[in-house]
mmCIF file of C-alpha atoms in Angstrom:
data_model
loop_
_atom_site.group_PDB
_atom_site.id
_atom_site.type_symbol
_atom_site.label_atom_id
_atom_site.label_comp_id
_atom_site.label_asym_id
_atom_site.label_seq_id
_atom_site.Cartn_x
_atom_site.Cartn_y
_atom_site.Cartn_z
ATOM 1 C CA UNK I 1 7.888 -11.359 -12.528
ATOM 2 C CA UNK I 2 5.749 -9.866 -9.804
ATOM 3 C CA UNK I 3 8.325 -7.229 -8.912
ATOM 4 C CA UNK I 4 8.065 -3.496 -9.361
ATOM 5 C CA UNK I 5 11.416 -1.741 -9.267
ATOM 6 C CA UNK I 6 11.514 1.880 -8.162
ATOM 7 C CA UNK I 7 14.282 4.465 -8.357
ATOM 8 C CA UNK I 8 15.861 6.510 -6.972
ATOM 9 C CA UNK I 9 15.748 5.413 -3.353
ATOM 10 C CA UNK I 10 16.050 9.030 -2.231
ATOM 11 C CA UNK I 11 15.793 12.389 -3.944
ATOM 12 C CA UNK I 12 16.582 15.949 -2.931
ATOM 13 C CA UNK I 13 15.050 18.767 -4.959
ATOM 14 C CA UNK I 14 15.029 22.523 -4.545
ATOM 15 C CA UNK I 15 11.719 24.276 -4.047
ATOM 16 C CA UNK I 16 10.163 25.006 -7.425
ATOM 17 C CA UNK I 17 12.060 22.214 -9.154
ATOM 18 C CA UNK I 18 10.763 19.055 -10.814
ATOM 19 C CA UNK I 19 10.859 15.753 -8.930
ATOM 20 C CA UNK I 20 10.975 12.616 -11.082
ATOM 21 C CA UNK I 21 10.542 9.083 -9.763
ATOM 22 C CA UNK I 22 10.718 6.043 -12.004
ATOM 23 C CA UNK I 23 9.282 2.555 -11.865
ATOM 24 C CA UNK I 24 9.669 -0.540 -14.022
ATOM 25 C CA UNK I 25 7.687 -3.754 -14.087
ATOM 26 C CA UNK I 26 7.889 -7.175 -15.715
ATOM 27 C CA UNK I 27 4.385 -8.590 -15.625
ATOM 28 C CA UNK I 28 2.538 -7.516 -18.781
ATOM 29 C CA UNK I 29 -0.759 -8.513 -17.152
ATOM 30 C CA UNK I 30 -0.587 -5.457 -14.891
ATOM 31 C CA UNK I 31 -3.259 -2.993 -15.953
ATOM 32 C CA UNK I 32 -3.481 -0.494 -13.120
ATOM 33 C CA UNK I 33 -0.615 1.693 -11.895
ATOM 34 C CA UNK I 34 -1.202 3.958 -8.877
ATOM 35 C CA UNK I 35 1.143 6.220 -6.984
ATOM 36 C CA UNK I 36 0.864 6.657 -3.235
ATOM 37 C CA UNK I 37 2.252 9.361 -0.953
ATOM 38 C CA UNK I 38 3.119 8.504 2.626
ATOM 39 C CA UNK I 39 4.065 10.850 5.440
ATOM 40 C CA UNK I 40 5.883 9.513 8.533
ATOM 41 C CA UNK I 41 3.530 7.687 10.862
ATOM 42 C CA UNK I 42 0.639 7.811 8.389
ATOM 43 C CA UNK I 43 -0.950 5.439 5.938
ATOM 44 C CA UNK I 44 -0.309 5.692 2.191
ATOM 45 C CA UNK I 45 -2.619 8.110 0.387
ATOM 46 C CA UNK I 46 -3.636 7.555 -3.224
ATOM 47 C CA UNK I 47 -2.157 10.368 -5.304
ATOM 48 C CA UNK I 48 -2.821 9.547 -8.933
ATOM 49 C CA UNK I 49 -3.259 6.415 -11.046
ATOM 50 C CA UNK I 50 -3.103 5.403 -14.692
ATOM 51 C CA UNK I 51 -4.181 2.541 -16.912
ATOM 52 C CA UNK I 52 -2.065 1.371 -19.878
ATOM 53 C CA UNK I 53 -4.454 2.669 -22.522
ATOM 54 C CA UNK I 54 -3.118 6.215 -22.043
ATOM 55 C CA UNK I 55 0.460 7.483 -22.062
ATOM 56 C CA UNK I 56 0.055 10.383 -19.684
ATOM 57 C CA UNK I 57 -2.259 11.580 -16.929
ATOM 58 C CA UNK I 58 -2.061 14.919 -15.179
ATOM 59 C CA UNK I 59 -3.689 16.060 -11.965
ATOM 60 C CA UNK I 60 -2.588 19.457 -10.760
ATOM 61 C CA UNK I 61 1.181 19.418 -10.238
ATOM 62 C CA UNK I 62 1.356 15.617 -10.507
ATOM 63 C CA UNK I 63 1.803 13.803 -13.836
ATOM 64 C CA UNK I 64 2.197 10.106 -14.602
ATOM 65 C CA UNK I 65 4.017 9.202 -17.810
ATOM 66 C CA UNK I 66 3.495 5.639 -19.007
ATOM 67 C CA UNK I 67 5.582 3.730 -21.568
ATOM 68 C CA UNK I 68 3.902 0.411 -22.273
ATOM 69 C CA UNK I 69 6.552 -0.942 -24.640
ATOM 70 C CA UNK I 70 9.340 -0.239 -22.149
ATOM 71 C CA UNK I 71 7.200 -1.392 -19.210
ATOM 72 C CA UNK I 72 8.049 1.759 -17.327
ATOM 73 C CA UNK I 73 6.107 4.543 -15.693
ATOM 74 C CA UNK I 74 7.133 7.644 -13.835
ATOM 75 C CA UNK I 75 5.785 10.326 -11.527
ATOM 76 C CA UNK I 76 6.642 13.958 -12.179
ATOM 77 C CA UNK I 77 5.997 16.560 -9.493
ATOM 78 C CA UNK I 78 6.129 20.024 -10.980
ATOM 79 C CA UNK I 79 6.940 23.117 -8.892
ATOM 80 C CA UNK I 80 7.936 20.897 -5.956
ATOM 81 C CA UNK I 81 7.126 22.316 -2.527
ATOM 82 C CA UNK I 82 8.500 21.544 0.953
ATOM 83 C CA UNK I 83 5.072 20.101 1.802
ATOM 84 C CA UNK I 84 5.679 17.456 -0.877
ATOM 85 C CA UNK I 85 8.479 15.991 1.248
ATOM 86 C CA UNK I 86 7.313 12.433 1.846
ATOM 87 C CA UNK I 87 7.885 8.870 0.705
ATOM 88 C CA UNK I 88 6.369 7.973 -2.651
ATOM 89 C CA UNK I 89 5.454 4.461 -3.703
ATOM 90 C CA UNK I 90 4.551 3.230 -7.140
ATOM 91 C CA UNK I 91 2.445 0.105 -7.412
ATOM 92 C CA UNK I 92 0.882 -2.184 -9.977
ATOM 93 C CA UNK I 93 -1.971 -4.627 -10.053
ATOM 94 C CA UNK I 94 -4.228 -6.593 -12.325
ATOM 95 C CA UNK I 95 -7.918 -5.766 -12.245
ATOM 96 C CA UNK I 96 -8.970 -9.313 -11.511
ATOM 97 C CA UNK I 97 -6.685 -9.860 -8.511
ATOM 98 C CA UNK I 98 -6.810 -6.509 -6.769
ATOM 99 C CA UNK I 99 -3.611 -6.953 -4.829
ATOM 100 C CA UNK I 100 -1.099 -4.163 -5.212
ATOM 101 C CA UNK I 101 2.576 -4.901 -5.820
ATOM 102 C CA UNK I 102 4.564 -1.978 -4.456
ATOM 103 C CA UNK I 103 7.923 -0.536 -5.388
ATOM 104 C CA UNK I 104 10.513 -0.031 -2.679
ATOM 105 C CA UNK I 105 9.694 3.637 -2.188
ATOM 106 C CA UNK I 106 11.436 6.959 -2.802
ATOM 107 C CA UNK I 107 12.050 9.425 -0.008
ATOM 108 C CA UNK I 108 11.691 12.932 -1.410
ATOM 109 C CA UNK I 109 13.058 15.976 0.348
ATOM 110 C CA UNK I 110 12.212 19.383 -1.073
ATOM 111 C CA UNK I 111 14.540 22.071 0.238
ATOM 112 C CA UNK I 112 13.129 25.572 0.780
ATOM 113 C CA UNK E 1 -17.659 10.245 5.733
ATOM 114 C CA UNK E 2 -15.058 8.346 7.710
ATOM 115 C CA UNK E 3 -12.144 6.751 5.928
ATOM 116 C CA UNK E 4 -10.636 3.364 6.681
ATOM 117 C CA UNK E 5 -10.296 2.922 10.420
ATOM 118 C CA UNK E 6 -7.762 0.753 12.162
ATOM 119 C CA UNK E 7 -7.254 0.000 15.811
ATOM 120 C CA UNK E 8 -5.277 -0.055 17.849
ATOM 121 C CA UNK E 9 -2.866 2.447 16.334
ATOM 122 C CA UNK E 10 -0.013 1.103 18.431
ATOM 123 C CA UNK E 11 0.251 -2.362 19.940
ATOM 124 C CA UNK E 12 3.002 -3.760 22.132
ATOM 125 C CA UNK E 13 3.233 -7.484 22.722
ATOM 126 C CA UNK E 14 5.759 -9.785 24.321
ATOM 127 C CA UNK E 15 7.109 -12.745 22.414
ATOM 128 C CA UNK E 16 4.615 -15.604 22.434
ATOM 129 C CA UNK E 17 1.524 -13.436 22.930
ATOM 130 C CA UNK E 18 -1.259 -12.942 20.419
ATOM 131 C CA UNK E 19 -1.872 -9.761 18.444
ATOM 132 C CA UNK E 20 -5.295 -8.808 17.053
ATOM 133 C CA UNK E 21 -5.506 -5.966 14.572
ATOM 134 C CA UNK E 22 -8.847 -4.541 13.496
ATOM 135 C CA UNK E 23 -9.905 -2.793 10.324
ATOM 136 C CA UNK E 24 -13.201 -1.133 9.459
ATOM 137 C CA UNK E 25 -13.439 -0.351 5.730
ATOM 138 C CA UNK E 26 -14.827 2.825 4.264
ATOM 139 C CA UNK E 27 -18.597 3.043 4.113
ATOM 140 C CA UNK E 28 -19.861 1.123 1.099
ATOM 141 C CA UNK E 29 -16.620 -0.824 0.671
ATOM 142 C CA UNK E 30 -16.779 -4.592 0.955
ATOM 143 C CA UNK E 31 -13.249 -5.498 -0.147
ATOM 144 C CA UNK E 32 -10.445 -5.457 2.393
ATOM 145 C CA UNK E 33 -6.704 -5.910 1.896
ATOM 146 C CA UNK E 34 -3.961 -6.258 4.494
ATOM 147 C CA UNK E 35 -0.374 -5.152 3.862
ATOM 148 C CA UNK E 36 2.725 -5.254 6.028
ATOM 149 C CA UNK E 37 5.454 -2.622 6.002
ATOM 150 C CA UNK E 38 8.765 -3.488 7.598
ATOM 151 C CA UNK E 39 11.022 -0.605 8.673
ATOM 152 C CA UNK E 40 12.558 1.199 5.690
ATOM 153 C CA UNK E 41 10.769 -1.098 3.233
ATOM 154 C CA UNK E 42 7.803 -0.972 0.922
ATOM 155 C CA UNK E 43 4.432 -2.506 1.547
ATOM 156 C CA UNK E 44 3.937 -6.220 1.017
ATOM 157 C CA UNK E 45 0.564 -7.715 0.233
ATOM 158 C CA UNK E 46 -0.700 -10.245 2.753
ATOM 159 C CA UNK E 47 -4.359 -11.082 2.134
ATOM 160 C CA UNK E 48 -7.457 -9.979 0.249
ATOM 161 C CA UNK E 49 -10.885 -10.593 1.736
ATOM 162 C CA UNK E 50 -14.493 -9.964 0.902
ATOM 163 C CA UNK E 51 -17.304 -10.421 3.386
ATOM 164 C CA UNK E 52 -17.002 -13.952 4.835
ATOM 165 C CA UNK E 53 -14.536 -14.988 2.113
ATOM 166 C CA UNK E 54 -10.779 -15.095 1.742
ATOM 167 C CA UNK E 55 -10.090 -14.298 -1.905
ATOM 168 C CA UNK E 56 -6.292 -14.331 -1.980
ATOM 169 C CA UNK E 57 -3.984 -15.205 0.910
ATOM 170 C CA UNK E 58 -0.858 -15.733 -1.152
ATOM 171 C CA UNK E 59 1.114 -13.198 0.906
ATOM 172 C CA UNK E 60 0.262 -14.596 4.318
ATOM 173 C CA UNK E 61 2.913 -16.518 6.235
ATOM 174 C CA UNK E 62 1.874 -20.155 6.432
ATOM 175 C CA UNK E 63 1.923 -20.324 10.207
ATOM 176 C CA UNK E 64 0.647 -18.110 13.041
ATOM 177 C CA UNK E 65 -1.160 -15.605 10.784
ATOM 178 C CA UNK E 66 -4.866 -15.631 9.991
ATOM 179 C CA UNK E 67 -7.423 -13.133 8.754
ATOM 180 C CA UNK E 68 -11.178 -12.888 8.655
ATOM 181 C CA UNK E 69 -13.838 -10.465 7.510
ATOM 182 C CA UNK E 70 -17.136 -11.527 9.081
ATOM 183 C CA UNK E 71 -20.585 -10.599 7.853
ATOM 184 C CA UNK E 72 -20.871 -8.133 10.702
ATOM 185 C CA UNK E 73 -18.025 -6.199 12.238
ATOM 186 C CA UNK E 74 -14.476 -5.311 11.273
ATOM 187 C CA UNK E 75 -11.861 -7.374 9.530
ATOM 188 C CA UNK E 76 -9.381 -8.972 11.934
ATOM 189 C CA UNK E 77 -5.753 -9.846 11.315
ATOM 190 C CA UNK E 78 -4.595 -12.255 13.991
ATOM 191 C CA UNK E 79 -0.992 -13.118 14.754
ATOM 192 C CA UNK E 80 -0.442 -15.932 17.203
ATOM 193 C CA UNK E 81 2.728 -16.466 19.237
ATOM 194 C CA UNK E 82 4.327 -13.261 17.999
ATOM 195 C CA UNK E 83 8.082 -13.083 17.411
ATOM 196 C CA UNK E 84 10.362 -10.048 17.143
ATOM 197 C CA UNK E 85 10.336 -10.321 13.352
ATOM 198 C CA UNK E 86 6.609 -9.564 13.354
ATOM 199 C CA UNK E 87 7.351 -5.992 14.462
ATOM 200 C CA UNK E 88 6.087 -3.851 11.606
ATOM 201 C CA UNK E 89 3.358 -1.505 10.520
ATOM 202 C CA UNK E 90 0.250 -3.317 9.341
ATOM 203 C CA UNK E 91 -2.018 -1.449 6.961
ATOM 204 C CA UNK E 92 -5.503 -2.211 5.897
ATOM 205 C CA UNK E 93 -6.986 -0.920 2.656
ATOM 206 C CA UNK E 94 -10.495 -1.106 1.280
ATOM 207 C CA UNK E 95 -12.122 -0.779 -2.105
ATOM 208 C CA UNK E 96 -15.657 -0.610 -3.413
ATOM 209 C CA UNK E 97 -17.377 -3.607 -4.977
ATOM 210 C CA UNK E 98 -17.822 -3.830 -8.722
ATOM 211 C CA UNK E 99 -15.751 -4.650 -11.733
ATOM 212 C CA UNK E 100 -12.854 -2.282 -12.282
ATOM 213 C CA UNK E 101 -13.267 -0.536 -8.967
ATOM 214 C CA UNK E 102 -9.822 -1.294 -7.673
ATOM 215 C CA UNK E 103 -8.830 2.011 -6.097
ATOM 216 C CA UNK E 104 -7.628 1.104 -2.654
ATOM 217 C CA UNK E 105 -7.786 3.513 0.251
ATOM 218 C CA UNK E 106 -5.538 2.907 3.196
ATOM 219 C CA UNK E 107 -6.052 3.262 6.906
ATOM 220 C CA UNK E 108 -3.546 4.858 9.286
ATOM 221 C CA UNK E 109 -2.023 1.506 10.202
ATOM 222 C CA UNK E 110 -1.285 -0.420 13.364
ATOM 223 C CA UNK E 111 2.299 -0.311 14.527
ATOM 224 C CA UNK E 112 3.121 -3.580 16.228
ATOM 225 C CA UNK E 113 6.137 -3.802 18.499
ATOM 226 C CA UNK E 114 7.180 -7.189 19.835
ATOM 227 C CA UNK E 115 9.409 -7.063 22.886
#
């Protein structure tokens, strides 16, 4: 019940296209859902996060869509750029525990 | 305004030696989390500490691993008698104190190689 399942494992998108990464969870106690971006040899960087009281959050080219009833959330990267090529992790946590449960990661390649 | 700092960035140990990984949280942050990332895998929670207290160690292996966050100084993740399976990237994250402040910011990691 602590798992977060992420798909796809890898994704190739043309420059200017939309990248979509999906995550699903089981634990209904989760109330915080961040996305992290990680470049090779670096630590994960917080990209955007959402709480279940809203269905969508947008920051620049990055949007999180959240479906509470389906227990799913997704990251959309609009106008994808080669510089977006990285590994993306979704995660979930409960406010009172703090620990993040991560998805398995998606390796995104944006072709010029 | 330095971010989370970890050292060393790379650490090589032979089987049976001890590994000590250090983490200095962001300024003003008093919550520290350790995660382990095995090659080609996601990050796995290990332990959550506040100053002088272990809050949650449910992800720590029962033997050989320990963590501390003293009143003064960095947080330390200690691995005794390392084995090849301990080879991984170890990341530290920190967050600010206060209810609801659960944004975690990660350091660059320590890449441990056990020969």
